[in-house]
Amino acid sequence: MVGMEGHGSKHDQQTFNVSLDMHQQGDSKCFDDDGRPKRTGTLWTASAHIITAVIGSGVLSLAWAIAQLGWIAGPAVMLLFSAITFITSLLLTDCYRTGDPLTGKRNYTYMDAIRSNFGGNGFKVKMCGLVQYVNLFGICVGYTIAASVSMMAIERSNCFHKSGGKNPCQMNSNMYMISFGIVEIIFSQIPGFDQLWWLSIVAAVMSVTYSTIGLGMGIGKVIGNRRVEGGTTGIIVGTVTQTDKVLRAMQALGNIAFAYSYSFILIEIQDTVKSPPSASKTMKKASFMGVSVTTVFYMLCGCFGYAAFGDSSPGNLLTGFGFYNPYWLLDIANAAIVIHLIGSYQVYSQPLFAFVEKNAAHRFPDSDFVKKEIEIGVPGLHPLKLNYFRMVWRTVFVMGSCVIAMLLPFFNDVGGLLGALGFWPLAVYFPVEMYIVQKRIPKWSTKWICFQILNISCLLVTIGAAAGSLAGIVFDLKTYKPFKTNY
């Protein structure tokens, strides 16, 4: 009997060992080192996420921004913002893991990185969370405005074409914002960032499409004009007052900052990238590709737009009706903008969705409303997973962004303000401070002083850009009646 027990325990031990080995092998194929589902992102999907996030509607205001700054300062400022964005992105990629770049503790979100480097839930962590998530919500509001402007532009260009330019074709943006919101409610049910790769690729293609059309039409107009418009110092005092000139120049800085903003979702994008090689190496290459492609398009679109229209460059290159024909090409460009913004909205909203849902699951661990998943079969595809809390909360989020967009439908001013508010704290200050802590850079060393100069300079830019954009919003509100004004 004892012998039988000993034999049985040995057999059980062998069975256990085999089962454990098989489980570990299965885990290595399906799960990462931290037990989470294995990341599958590549250099190309990460680059697509970055291009989708960066080449947004901000490109359309760059001709206007250069018109405020002129031929010398305009391109120089764009190159400067490009360099700052790339440098701080490199700093941020090294903060994805605490310690060893291959085996150190992973920081899944921007806030996790702040928490790991500064410790606990202190003031810096709370400040970062507040600024990041308010900014993400604000960008969703801005993209709702931009999408409605492009949808109106399609209808207006067709209206102008049919009436031969006799009909003013004024319309209200509210229905277009509601339509965009309905589409976003549907796409917002995509559970997580890692499942957005296909939407990001489509959006990235669309961004290149409308940027190329805007560039081509700008080049065509310059050739048609047989001259390059604009001046070395931008719009001339006399055409506008000295105060307006200064405020517009500051707002232009905010618009350019808004066009380059993506640092505050970089960690979330990096968390989709598989390893090895280390995610930081892949992300650095993706950042270089994304920022390089973006800068080329921005320089071409902004400069040729300014060359085409000079000081009268519209706030939105493809909807300001500097171009009227060919109207069908404008329709294609604006349709591409709308499709791109559908994807960009999701890229920017997913980190906020994940933050709220993670906290709800932690606070209500036994709630079926919060945690229960419902599978709905879709022919030919994987089952669609729905969650009651996700459906309700994300729907409320989209509705809220739509309502605020209806109250403040000012594309240029809102874009400038968002760029200003997010640029210094999220794209410069926190990446620099985390890098200093992680690399233990001595205080008052040459490297530390250089970083502080960058910090202070970008803070001053942020303050100026915010002031200019707020002044623009106040001016617009004097003549705007919510839900009633037509354009």
GROMACS .gro file of C-alpha atoms in nm:
model
  487
    1MET     CA    1   0.000   0.000   0.000
    2VAL     CA    2   0.284   0.231   0.089
    3GLY     CA    3   0.466   0.129  -0.228
    4MET     CA    4   0.159   0.205  -0.430
    5GLU     CA    5   0.137   0.551  -0.270
    6GLY     CA    6   0.502   0.621  -0.343
    7HIS     CA    7   0.462   0.510  -0.702
    8GLY     CA    8   0.148   0.720  -0.735
    9SER     CA    9   0.316   1.033  -0.599
   10LYS     CA   10   0.605   0.988  -0.839
   11HIS     CA   11   0.366   0.947  -1.130
   12ASP     CA   12   0.171   1.252  -1.013
   13GLN     CA   13   0.494   1.447  -0.991
   14GLN     CA   14   0.589   1.351  -1.347
   15THR     CA   15   0.244   1.439  -1.470
   16PHE     CA   16   0.263   1.771  -1.286
   17ASN     CA   17   0.604   1.849  -1.436
   18VAL     CA   18   0.485   1.771  -1.789
   19SER     CA   19   0.168   1.977  -1.740
   20LEU     CA   20   0.367   2.267  -1.598
   21ASP     CA   21   0.613   2.258  -1.888
   22MET     CA   22   0.328   2.255  -2.141
   23HIS     CA   23   0.159   2.543  -1.957
   24GLN     CA   24   0.479   2.747  -1.957
   25GLN     CA   25   0.530   2.680  -2.327
   26GLY     CA   26   0.175   2.792  -2.394
   27ASP     CA   27   0.233   3.099  -2.179
   28SER     CA   28   0.550   3.191  -2.367
   29LYS     CA   29   0.354   3.189  -2.691
   30CYS     CA   30   0.045   3.372  -2.566
   31PHE     CA   31   0.166   3.584  -2.274
   32ASP     CA   32   0.444   3.830  -2.197
   33ASP     CA   33   0.683   3.821  -1.901
   34ASP     CA   34   0.425   3.999  -1.683
   35GLY     CA   35   0.142   3.757  -1.761
   36ARG     CA   36  -0.043   3.994  -1.992
   37PRO     CA   37  -0.146   3.891  -2.347
   38LYS     CA   38   0.157   3.893  -2.576
   39ARG     CA   39   0.222   4.220  -2.755
   40THR     CA   40   0.223   4.189  -3.133
   41GLY     CA   41   0.302   4.545  -3.248
   42THR     CA   42   0.588   4.608  -3.491
   43LEU     CA   43   0.792   4.902  -3.616
   44TRP     CA   44   0.529   4.955  -3.887
   45THR     CA   45   0.222   4.946  -3.663
   46ALA     CA   46   0.392   5.180  -3.414
   47SER     CA   47   0.487   5.417  -3.697
   48ALA     CA   48   0.127   5.406  -3.822
   49HIS     CA   49  -0.002   5.494  -3.473
   50ILE     CA   50   0.243   5.788  -3.455
   51ILE     CA   51   0.162   5.919  -3.803
   52THR     CA   52  -0.210   5.884  -3.726
   53ALA     CA   53  -0.163   6.077  -3.402
   54VAL     CA   54   0.073   6.345  -3.537
   55ILE     CA   55  -0.045   6.415  -3.891
   56GLY     CA   56  -0.385   6.524  -3.779
   57SER     CA   57  -0.606   6.816  -3.860
   58GLY     CA   58  -0.326   7.041  -3.732
   59VAL     CA   59  -0.158   7.026  -4.074
   60LEU     CA   60  -0.446   7.226  -4.220
   61SER     CA   61  -0.372   7.533  -4.006
   62LEU     CA   62   0.002   7.546  -4.078
   63ALA     CA   63  -0.026   7.780  -4.379
   64TRP     CA   64  -0.215   8.025  -4.156
   65ALA     CA   65   0.047   7.981  -3.881
   66ILE     CA   66   0.333   8.059  -4.122
   67ALA     CA   67   0.138   8.361  -4.249
   68GLN     CA   68   0.150   8.503  -3.894
   69LEU     CA   69   0.524   8.438  -3.855
   70GLY     CA   70   0.660   8.491  -4.208
   71TRP     CA   71   0.902   8.307  -4.433
   72ILE     CA   72   1.194   8.317  -4.187
   73ALA     CA   73   1.038   8.245  -3.848
   74GLY     CA   74   0.759   8.016  -3.975
   75PRO     CA   75   0.967   7.727  -4.119
   76ALA     CA   76   1.230   7.776  -3.846
   77VAL     CA   77   0.971   7.733  -3.570
   78MET     CA   78   0.831   7.422  -3.740
   79LEU     CA   79   1.178   7.265  -3.756
   80LEU     CA   80   1.239   7.361  -3.394
   81PHE     CA   81   0.916   7.196  -3.276
   82SER     CA   82   1.003   6.890  -3.484
   83ALA     CA   83   1.345   6.862  -3.316
   84ILE     CA   84   1.200   6.911  -2.967
   85THR     CA   85   0.928   6.651  -3.030
   86PHE     CA   86   1.182   6.395  -3.152
   87ILE     CA   87   1.431   6.457  -2.870
   88THR     CA   88   1.171   6.435  -2.593
   89SER     CA   89   1.021   6.124  -2.759
   90LEU     CA   90   1.362   5.955  -2.733
   91LEU     CA   91   1.378   6.047  -2.364
   92LEU     CA   92   1.028   5.911  -2.308
   93THR     CA   93   1.092   5.575  -2.477
   94ASP     CA   94   1.361   5.503  -2.217
   95CYS     CA   95   1.103   5.550  -1.942
   96TYR     CA   96   0.882   5.262  -2.065
   97ARG     CA   97   1.066   5.013  -1.844
   98THR     CA   98   1.205   5.092  -1.502
   99GLY     CA   99   1.558   4.949  -1.486
  100ASP     CA  100   1.673   4.706  -1.755
  101PRO     CA  101   1.532   4.794  -2.104
  102LEU     CA  102   1.446   4.427  -2.170
  103THR     CA  103   1.345   4.286  -1.831
  104GLY     CA  104   1.267   4.588  -1.610
  105LYS     CA  105   0.918   4.662  -1.481
  106ARG     CA  106   0.691   4.774  -1.762
  107ASN     CA  107   0.502   5.104  -1.737
  108TYR     CA  108   0.182   5.053  -1.933
  109THR     CA  109   0.075   5.418  -1.941
  110TYR     CA  110   0.224   5.766  -1.924
  111MET     CA  111   0.101   5.795  -1.565
  112ASP     CA  112   0.260   5.461  -1.471
  113ALA     CA  113   0.593   5.596  -1.596
  114ILE     CA  114   0.550   5.911  -1.386
  115ARG     CA  115   0.456   5.700  -1.082
  116SER     CA  116   0.759   5.470  -1.122
  117ASN     CA  117   1.005   5.756  -1.157
  118PHE     CA  118   0.868   5.997  -0.898
  119GLY     CA  119   0.723   5.742  -0.657
  120GLY     CA  120   0.376   5.691  -0.510
  121ASN     CA  121   0.083   5.913  -0.599
  122GLY     CA  122   0.232   6.250  -0.518
  123PHE     CA  123   0.164   6.591  -0.667
  124LYS     CA  124   0.355   6.527  -0.991
  125VAL     CA  125   0.162   6.207  -1.061
  126LYS     CA  126  -0.174   6.373  -1.000
  127MET     CA  127  -0.074   6.680  -1.200
  128CYS     CA  128   0.038   6.465  -1.492
  129GLY     CA  129  -0.288   6.267  -1.486
  130LEU     CA  130  -0.500   6.581  -1.478
  131VAL     CA  131  -0.314   6.752  -1.763
  132GLN     CA  132  -0.290   6.438  -1.977
  133TYR     CA  133  -0.651   6.330  -1.953
  134VAL     CA  134  -0.796   6.680  -1.983
  135ASN     CA  135  -0.579   6.727  -2.291
  136LEU     CA  136  -0.688   6.394  -2.441
  137PHE     CA  137  -1.051   6.493  -2.392
  138GLY     CA  138  -0.979   6.835  -2.542
  139ILE     CA  139  -0.818   6.680  -2.849
  140CYS     CA  140  -1.129   6.467  -2.901
  141VAL     CA  141  -1.334   6.789  -2.887
  142GLY     CA  142  -1.097   6.950  -3.139
  143TYR     CA  143  -1.121   6.653  -3.374
  144THR     CA  144  -1.501   6.662  -3.356
  145ILE     CA  145  -1.488   7.029  -3.463
  146ALA     CA  146  -1.239   6.955  -3.743
  147ALA     CA  147  -1.445   6.662  -3.874
  148SER     CA  148  -1.763   6.872  -3.885
  149VAL     CA  149  -1.576   7.151  -4.070
  150SER     CA  150  -1.462   6.904  -4.335
  151MET     CA  151  -1.809   6.750  -4.371
  152MET     CA  152  -1.957   7.098  -4.415
  153ALA     CA  153  -1.687   7.178  -4.670
  154ILE     CA  154  -1.796   6.880  -4.883
  155GLU     CA  155  -2.157   7.000  -4.886
  156ARG     CA  156  -2.058   7.362  -4.943
  157SER     CA  157  -1.824   7.285  -5.234
  158ASN     CA  158  -2.104   7.091  -5.404
  159CYS     CA  159  -2.346   7.375  -5.327
  160PHE     CA  160  -2.108   7.634  -5.475
  161HIS     CA  161  -2.059   7.417  -5.781
  162LYS     CA  162  -2.434   7.377  -5.842
  163SER     CA  163  -2.515   7.747  -5.787
  164GLY     CA  164  -2.212   7.878  -5.973
  165GLY     CA  165  -2.102   8.061  -5.659
  166LYS     CA  166  -2.428   8.260  -5.626
  167ASN     CA  167  -2.556   8.079  -5.316
  168PRO     CA  168  -2.369   8.166  -4.990
  169CYS     CA  169  -2.436   7.804  -4.881
  170GLN     CA  170  -2.441   7.876  -4.509
  171MET     CA  171  -2.512   7.582  -4.279
  172ASN     CA  172  -2.500   7.474  -3.916
  173SER     CA  173  -2.228   7.241  -3.791
  174ASN     CA  174  -2.436   7.071  -3.519
  175MET     CA  175  -2.578   6.786  -3.728
  176TYR     CA  176  -2.233   6.706  -3.864
  177MET     CA  177  -2.089   6.688  -3.513
  178ILE     CA  178  -2.372   6.459  -3.405
  179SER     CA  179  -2.313   6.234  -3.707
  180PHE     CA  180  -1.941   6.214  -3.626
  181GLY     CA  181  -2.028   6.136  -3.265
  182ILE     CA  182  -2.255   5.846  -3.362
  183VAL     CA  183  -1.972   5.691  -3.565
  184GLU     CA  184  -1.731   5.737  -3.274
  185ILE     CA  185  -1.973   5.572  -3.031
  186ILE     CA  186  -1.961   5.261  -3.250
  187PHE     CA  187  -1.581   5.259  -3.290
  188SER     CA  188  -1.532   5.335  -2.921
  189GLN     CA  189  -1.652   4.983  -2.841
  190ILE     CA  190  -1.317   4.849  -2.969
  191PRO     CA  191  -1.184   4.723  -2.634
  192GLY     CA  192  -0.820   4.831  -2.640
  193PHE     CA  193  -0.530   5.009  -2.808
  194ASP     CA  194  -0.372   4.689  -2.940
  195GLN     CA  195  -0.684   4.618  -3.149
  196LEU     CA  196  -0.672   4.958  -3.323
  197TRP     CA  197  -0.377   4.879  -3.553
  198TRP     CA  198  -0.593   4.836  -3.865
  199LEU     CA  199  -0.782   5.161  -3.801
  200SER     CA  200  -0.452   5.345  -3.748
  201ILE     CA  201  -0.314   5.215  -4.079
  202VAL     CA  202  -0.629   5.331  -4.264
  203ALA     CA  203  -0.611   5.668  -4.088
  204ALA     CA  204  -0.240   5.707  -4.167
  205VAL     CA  205  -0.310   5.643  -4.538
  206MET     CA  206  -0.590   5.900  -4.527
  207SER     CA  207  -0.365   6.161  -4.363
  208VAL     CA  208  -0.106   6.118  -4.637
  209THR     CA  209  -0.387   6.139  -4.896
  210TYR     CA  210  -0.534   6.472  -4.789
  211SER     CA  211  -0.193   6.622  -4.712
  212THR     CA  212  -0.078   6.530  -5.063
  213ILE     CA  213  -0.392   6.681  -5.219
  214GLY     CA  214  -0.346   7.003  -5.017
  215LEU     CA  215   0.019   7.014  -5.122
  216GLY     CA  216  -0.065   6.951  -5.488
  217MET     CA  217  -0.331   7.222  -5.495
  218GLY     CA  218  -0.092   7.465  -5.325
  219ILE     CA  219   0.179   7.395  -5.584
  220GLY     CA  220  -0.079   7.432  -5.864
  221LYS     CA  221  -0.192   7.770  -5.732
  222VAL     CA  222   0.168   7.896  -5.699
  223ILE     CA  223   0.232   7.795  -6.061
  224GLY     CA  224  -0.096   7.961  -6.167
  225ASN     CA  225  -0.007   8.282  -5.981
  226ARG     CA  226   0.345   8.277  -6.130
  227ARG     CA  227   0.480   8.416  -5.805
  228VAL     CA  228   0.539   8.326  -5.443
  229GLU     CA  229   0.313   8.512  -5.202
  230GLY     CA  230   0.399   8.620  -4.848
  231GLY     CA  231   0.672   8.821  -4.676
  232THR     CA  232   0.969   8.761  -4.451
  233THR     CA  233   0.788   8.881  -4.137
  234GLY     CA  234   0.437   8.753  -4.210
  235ILE     CA  235   0.117   8.953  -4.201
  236ILE     CA  236   0.192   9.326  -4.197
  237VAL     CA  237   0.101   9.565  -3.914
  238GLY     CA  238  -0.152   9.795  -4.074
  239THR     CA  239  -0.346   9.504  -4.215
  240VAL     CA  240  -0.387   9.408  -3.847
  241THR     CA  241  -0.307   9.605  -3.533
  242GLN     CA  242   0.022   9.563  -3.344
  243THR     CA  243  -0.163   9.382  -3.064
  244ASP     CA  244  -0.337   9.148  -3.308
  245LYS     CA  245  -0.005   9.076  -3.478
  246VAL     CA  246   0.151   8.967  -3.146
  247LEU     CA  247  -0.153   8.763  -3.038
  248ARG     CA  248  -0.177   8.591  -3.377
  249ALA     CA  249   0.194   8.506  -3.369
  250MET     CA  250   0.153   8.349  -3.024
  251GLN     CA  251  -0.154   8.157  -3.140
  252ALA     CA  252   0.047   8.033  -3.439
  253LEU     CA  253   0.297   7.879  -3.196
  254GLY     CA  254   0.009   7.694  -3.031
  255ASN     CA  255  -0.118   7.570  -3.368
  256ILE     CA  256   0.226   7.434  -3.458
  257ALA     CA  257   0.259   7.271  -3.114
  258PHE     CA  258  -0.088   7.114  -3.160
  259ALA     CA  259   0.020   6.979  -3.499
  260TYR     CA  260   0.314   6.795  -3.337
  261SER     CA  261   0.145   6.671  -3.019
  262TYR     CA  262   0.163   6.296  -2.952
  263SER     CA  263   0.416   6.250  -2.670
  264PHE     CA  264   0.147   6.193  -2.409
  265ILE     CA  265   0.029   5.872  -2.581
  266LEU     CA  266   0.379   5.750  -2.672
  267ILE     CA  267   0.404   5.510  -2.375
  268GLU     CA  268   0.062   5.362  -2.462
  269ILE     CA  269   0.176   5.310  -2.823
  270GLN     CA  270   0.506   5.158  -2.704
  271ASP     CA  271   0.312   4.912  -2.487
  272THR     CA  272   0.173   4.751  -2.805
  273VAL     CA  273   0.522   4.672  -2.944
  274LYS     CA  274   0.652   4.314  -2.916
  275SER     CA  275   0.990   4.229  -2.766
  276PRO     CA  276   1.272   4.136  -2.837
  277PRO     CA  277   1.430   4.357  -2.959
  278SER     CA  278   1.357   4.593  -2.672
  279ALA     CA  279   1.046   4.802  -2.722
  280SER     CA  280   1.252   5.118  -2.668
  281LYS     CA  281   1.474   5.040  -2.971
  282THR     CA  282   1.171   4.977  -3.192
  283MET     CA  283   0.995   5.287  -3.062
  284LYS     CA  284   1.296   5.511  -3.124
  285LYS     CA  285   1.302   5.398  -3.488
  286ALA     CA  286   0.923   5.443  -3.512
  287SER     CA  287   0.951   5.794  -3.363
  288PHE     CA  288   1.219   5.886  -3.614
  289MET     CA  289   1.007   5.756  -3.903
  290GLY     CA  290   0.689   5.917  -3.776
  291VAL     CA  291   0.837   6.259  -3.696
  292SER     CA  292   1.041   6.264  -4.020
  293VAL     CA  293   0.741   6.186  -4.240
  294THR     CA  294   0.536   6.439  -4.047
  295THR     CA  295   0.795   6.716  -4.076
  296VAL     CA  296   0.833   6.670  -4.453
  297PHE     CA  297   0.456   6.692  -4.503
  298TYR     CA  298   0.422   6.984  -4.264
  299MET     CA  299   0.696   7.186  -4.428
  300LEU     CA  300   0.562   7.122  -4.777
  301CYS     CA  301   0.194   7.181  -4.694
  302GLY     CA  302   0.257   7.485  -4.473
  303CYS     CA  303   0.508   7.652  -4.703
  304PHE     CA  304   0.325   7.591  -5.029
  305GLY     CA  305  -0.003   7.696  -4.868
  306TYR     CA  306   0.157   8.025  -4.761
  307ALA     CA  307   0.324   8.062  -5.102
  308ALA     CA  308  -0.018   8.021  -5.264
  309PHE     CA  309  -0.222   8.259  -5.044
  310GLY     CA  310   0.029   8.478  -4.862
  311ASP     CA  311  -0.108   8.684  -4.573
  312SER     CA  312  -0.465   8.582  -4.661
  313SER     CA  313  -0.396   8.210  -4.596
  314PRO     CA  314  -0.714   8.049  -4.455
  315GLY     CA  315  -0.725   7.898  -4.106
  316ASN     CA  316  -0.803   7.560  -4.260
  317LEU     CA  317  -0.630   7.506  -4.594
  318LEU     CA  318  -0.887   7.265  -4.741
  319THR     CA  319  -1.205   7.411  -4.592
  320GLY     CA  320  -1.129   7.785  -4.593
  321PHE     CA  321  -1.216   7.799  -4.962
  322GLY     CA  322  -0.890   7.935  -5.082
  323PHE     CA  323  -0.940   7.650  -5.329
  324TYR     CA  324  -1.269   7.605  -5.514
  325ASN     CA  325  -1.183   7.372  -5.800
  326PRO     CA  326  -1.164   7.094  -5.885
  327TYR     CA  327  -1.447   7.056  -5.634
  328TRP     CA  328  -1.447   6.674  -5.657
  329LEU     CA  329  -1.082   6.664  -5.550
  330LEU     CA  330  -1.163   6.887  -5.252
  331ASP     CA  331  -1.443   6.645  -5.165
  332ILE     CA  332  -1.199   6.351  -5.170
  333ALA     CA  333  -0.952   6.542  -4.950
  334ASN     CA  334  -1.217   6.638  -4.695
  335ALA     CA  335  -1.361   6.285  -4.690
  336ALA     CA  336  -1.007   6.159  -4.620
  337ILE     CA  337  -0.981   6.409  -4.333
  338VAL     CA  338  -1.302   6.277  -4.178
  339ILE     CA  339  -1.190   5.911  -4.207
  340HIS     CA  340  -0.851   6.003  -4.060
  341LEU     CA  341  -1.011   6.187  -3.768
  342ILE     CA  342  -1.228   5.886  -3.689
  343GLY     CA  343  -0.908   5.688  -3.632
  344SER     CA  344  -0.723   5.970  -3.455
  345TYR     CA  345  -1.012   6.020  -3.214
  346GLN     CA  346  -0.977   5.655  -3.109
  347VAL     CA  347  -0.598   5.673  -3.076
  348TYR     CA  348  -0.629   5.968  -2.838
  349SER     CA  349  -0.934   5.848  -2.644
  350GLN     CA  350  -0.821   5.490  -2.571
  351PRO     CA  351  -0.571   5.584  -2.294
  352LEU     CA  352  -0.847   5.777  -2.117
  353PHE     CA  353  -1.092   5.491  -2.166
  354ALA     CA  354  -0.840   5.244  -2.020
  355PHE     CA  355  -0.769   5.468  -1.719
  356VAL     CA  356  -1.135   5.500  -1.619
  357GLU     CA  357  -1.215   5.131  -1.680
  358LYS     CA  358  -0.909   5.010  -1.485
  359ASN     CA  359  -1.009   5.225  -1.186
  360ALA     CA  360  -1.372   5.111  -1.208
  361ALA     CA  361  -1.264   4.744  -1.214
  362HIS     CA  362  -1.039   4.803  -0.911
  363ARG     CA  363  -1.311   4.981  -0.715
  364PHE     CA  364  -1.593   4.738  -0.804
  365PRO     CA  365  -1.420   4.399  -0.845
  366ASP     CA  366  -1.740   4.194  -0.801
  367SER     CA  367  -1.969   4.401  -1.024
  368ASP     CA  368  -2.103   4.221  -1.331
  369PHE     CA  369  -2.194   4.561  -1.481
  370VAL     CA  370  -1.826   4.662  -1.473
  371LYS     CA  371  -1.648   4.334  -1.548
  372LYS     CA  372  -1.879   4.095  -1.734
  373GLU     CA  373  -1.804   4.049  -2.105
  374ILE     CA  374  -2.074   3.954  -2.356
  375GLU     CA  375  -1.967   3.779  -2.676
  376ILE     CA  376  -2.162   3.842  -2.996
  377GLY     CA  377  -2.084   3.618  -3.292
  378VAL     CA  378  -1.980   3.793  -3.614
  379PRO     CA  379  -1.974   3.572  -3.928
  380GLY     CA  380  -1.620   3.528  -4.059
  381LEU     CA  381  -1.465   3.727  -3.773
  382HIS     CA  382  -1.372   3.683  -3.408
  383PRO     CA  383  -1.665   3.722  -3.167
  384LEU     CA  384  -1.735   4.082  -3.071
  385LYS     CA  385  -1.685   4.138  -2.697
  386LEU     CA  386  -1.909   4.397  -2.531
  387ASN     CA  387  -1.918   4.522  -2.175
  388TYR     CA  388  -2.206   4.714  -2.014
  389PHE     CA  389  -1.988   4.968  -1.834
  390ARG     CA  390  -1.771   5.023  -2.141
  391MET     CA  391  -2.078   5.083  -2.358
  392VAL     CA  392  -2.234   5.335  -2.118
  393TRP     CA  393  -1.920   5.525  -2.013
  394ARG     CA  394  -1.768   5.554  -2.360
  395THR     CA  395  -2.102   5.665  -2.506
  396VAL     CA  396  -2.128   5.938  -2.240
  397PHE     CA  397  -1.769   6.044  -2.315
  398VAL     CA  398  -1.836   6.084  -2.688
  399MET     CA  399  -2.162   6.270  -2.623
  400GLY     CA  400  -1.980   6.508  -2.387
  401SER     CA  401  -1.709   6.584  -2.644
  402CYS     CA  402  -1.980   6.655  -2.904
  403VAL     CA  403  -2.170   6.895  -2.678
  404ILE     CA  404  -1.856   7.096  -2.593
  405ALA     CA  405  -1.758   7.102  -2.962
  406MET     CA  406  -2.100   7.253  -3.040
  407LEU     CA  407  -2.045   7.520  -2.775
  408LEU     CA  408  -1.693   7.614  -2.899
  409PRO     CA  409  -1.670   7.531  -3.271
  410PHE     CA  410  -1.358   7.743  -3.336
  411PHE     CA  411  -1.104   7.524  -3.517
  412ASN     CA  412  -0.795   7.746  -3.507
  413ASP     CA  413  -0.838   7.890  -3.158
  414VAL     CA  414  -0.925   7.558  -2.990
  415GLY     CA  415  -0.638   7.384  -3.171
  416GLY     CA  416  -0.394   7.651  -3.057
  417LEU     CA  417  -0.513   7.634  -2.697
  418LEU     CA  418  -0.490   7.253  -2.687
  419GLY     CA  419  -0.142   7.264  -2.835
  420ALA     CA  420  -0.033   7.518  -2.578
  421LEU     CA  421  -0.177   7.337  -2.276
  422GLY     CA  422  -0.032   6.998  -2.368
  423PHE     CA  423   0.303   7.097  -2.515
  424TRP     CA  424   0.519   7.200  -2.220
  425PRO     CA  425   0.399   6.975  -1.936
  426LEU     CA  426   0.347   6.653  -2.135
  427ALA     CA  427   0.587   6.682  -2.427
  428VAL     CA  428   0.878   6.852  -2.250
  429TYR     CA  429   0.870   6.885  -1.869
  430PHE     CA  430   0.774   6.531  -1.760
  431PRO     CA  431   0.987   6.347  -2.022
  432VAL     CA  432   1.291   6.559  -1.928
  433GLU     CA  433   1.239   6.523  -1.552
  434MET     CA  434   1.181   6.145  -1.576
  435TYR     CA  435   1.495   6.103  -1.786
  436ILE     CA  436   1.699   6.304  -1.533
  437VAL     CA  437   1.572   6.082  -1.248
  438GLN     CA  438   1.618   5.755  -1.438
  439LYS     CA  439   1.969   5.833  -1.565
  440ARG     CA  440   2.064   6.005  -1.237
  441ILE     CA  441   2.197   6.315  -1.408
  442PRO     CA  442   2.375   6.532  -1.149
  443LYS     CA  443   2.223   6.869  -1.064
  444TRP     CA  444   2.409   7.165  -1.221
  445SER     CA  445   2.595   6.938  -1.464
  446THR     CA  446   2.617   7.061  -1.825
  447LYS     CA  447   2.350   6.812  -1.936
  448TRP     CA  448   2.118   6.912  -1.650
  449ILE     CA  449   2.156   7.284  -1.731
  450CYS     CA  450   2.079   7.221  -2.100
  451PHE     CA  451   1.763   7.033  -2.006
  452GLN     CA  452   1.650   7.315  -1.776
  453ILE     CA  453   1.708   7.574  -2.050
  454LEU     CA  454   1.487   7.362  -2.279
  455ASN     CA  455   1.226   7.338  -2.001
  456ILE     CA  456   1.209   7.712  -1.932
  457SER     CA  457   1.210   7.808  -2.302
  458CYS     CA  458   0.921   7.574  -2.381
  459LEU     CA  459   0.728   7.696  -2.074
  460LEU     CA  460   0.748   8.054  -2.207
  461VAL     CA  461   0.627   7.935  -2.550
  462THR     CA  462   0.333   7.756  -2.385
  463ILE     CA  463   0.230   8.064  -2.185
  464GLY     CA  464   0.244   8.287  -2.492
  465ALA     CA  465   0.056   8.041  -2.714
  466ALA     CA  466  -0.217   7.990  -2.452
  467ALA     CA  467  -0.263   8.367  -2.414
  468GLY     CA  468  -0.295   8.417  -2.791
  469SER     CA  469  -0.544   8.131  -2.832
  470LEU     CA  470  -0.758   8.241  -2.537
  471ALA     CA  471  -0.775   8.592  -2.681
  472GLY     CA  472  -0.895   8.443  -3.011
  473ILE     CA  473  -1.166   8.237  -2.838
  474VAL     CA  474  -1.289   8.542  -2.642
  475PHE     CA  475  -1.307   8.742  -2.966
  476ASP     CA  476  -1.502   8.464  -3.143
  477LEU     CA  477  -1.750   8.430  -2.856
  478LYS     CA  478  -1.853   8.795  -2.898
  479THR     CA  479  -2.033   8.714  -3.224
  480TYR     CA  480  -2.114   8.344  -3.176
  481LYS     CA  481  -2.451   8.214  -3.053
  482PRO     CA  482  -2.428   7.849  -2.937
  483PHE     CA  483  -2.627   7.600  -3.147
  484LYS     CA  484  -2.757   7.882  -3.373
  485THR     CA  485  -2.477   8.046  -3.570
  486ASN     CA  486  -2.439   7.928  -3.931
  487TYR     CA  487  -2.119   7.928  -4.135
   0.00000   0.00000   0.00000
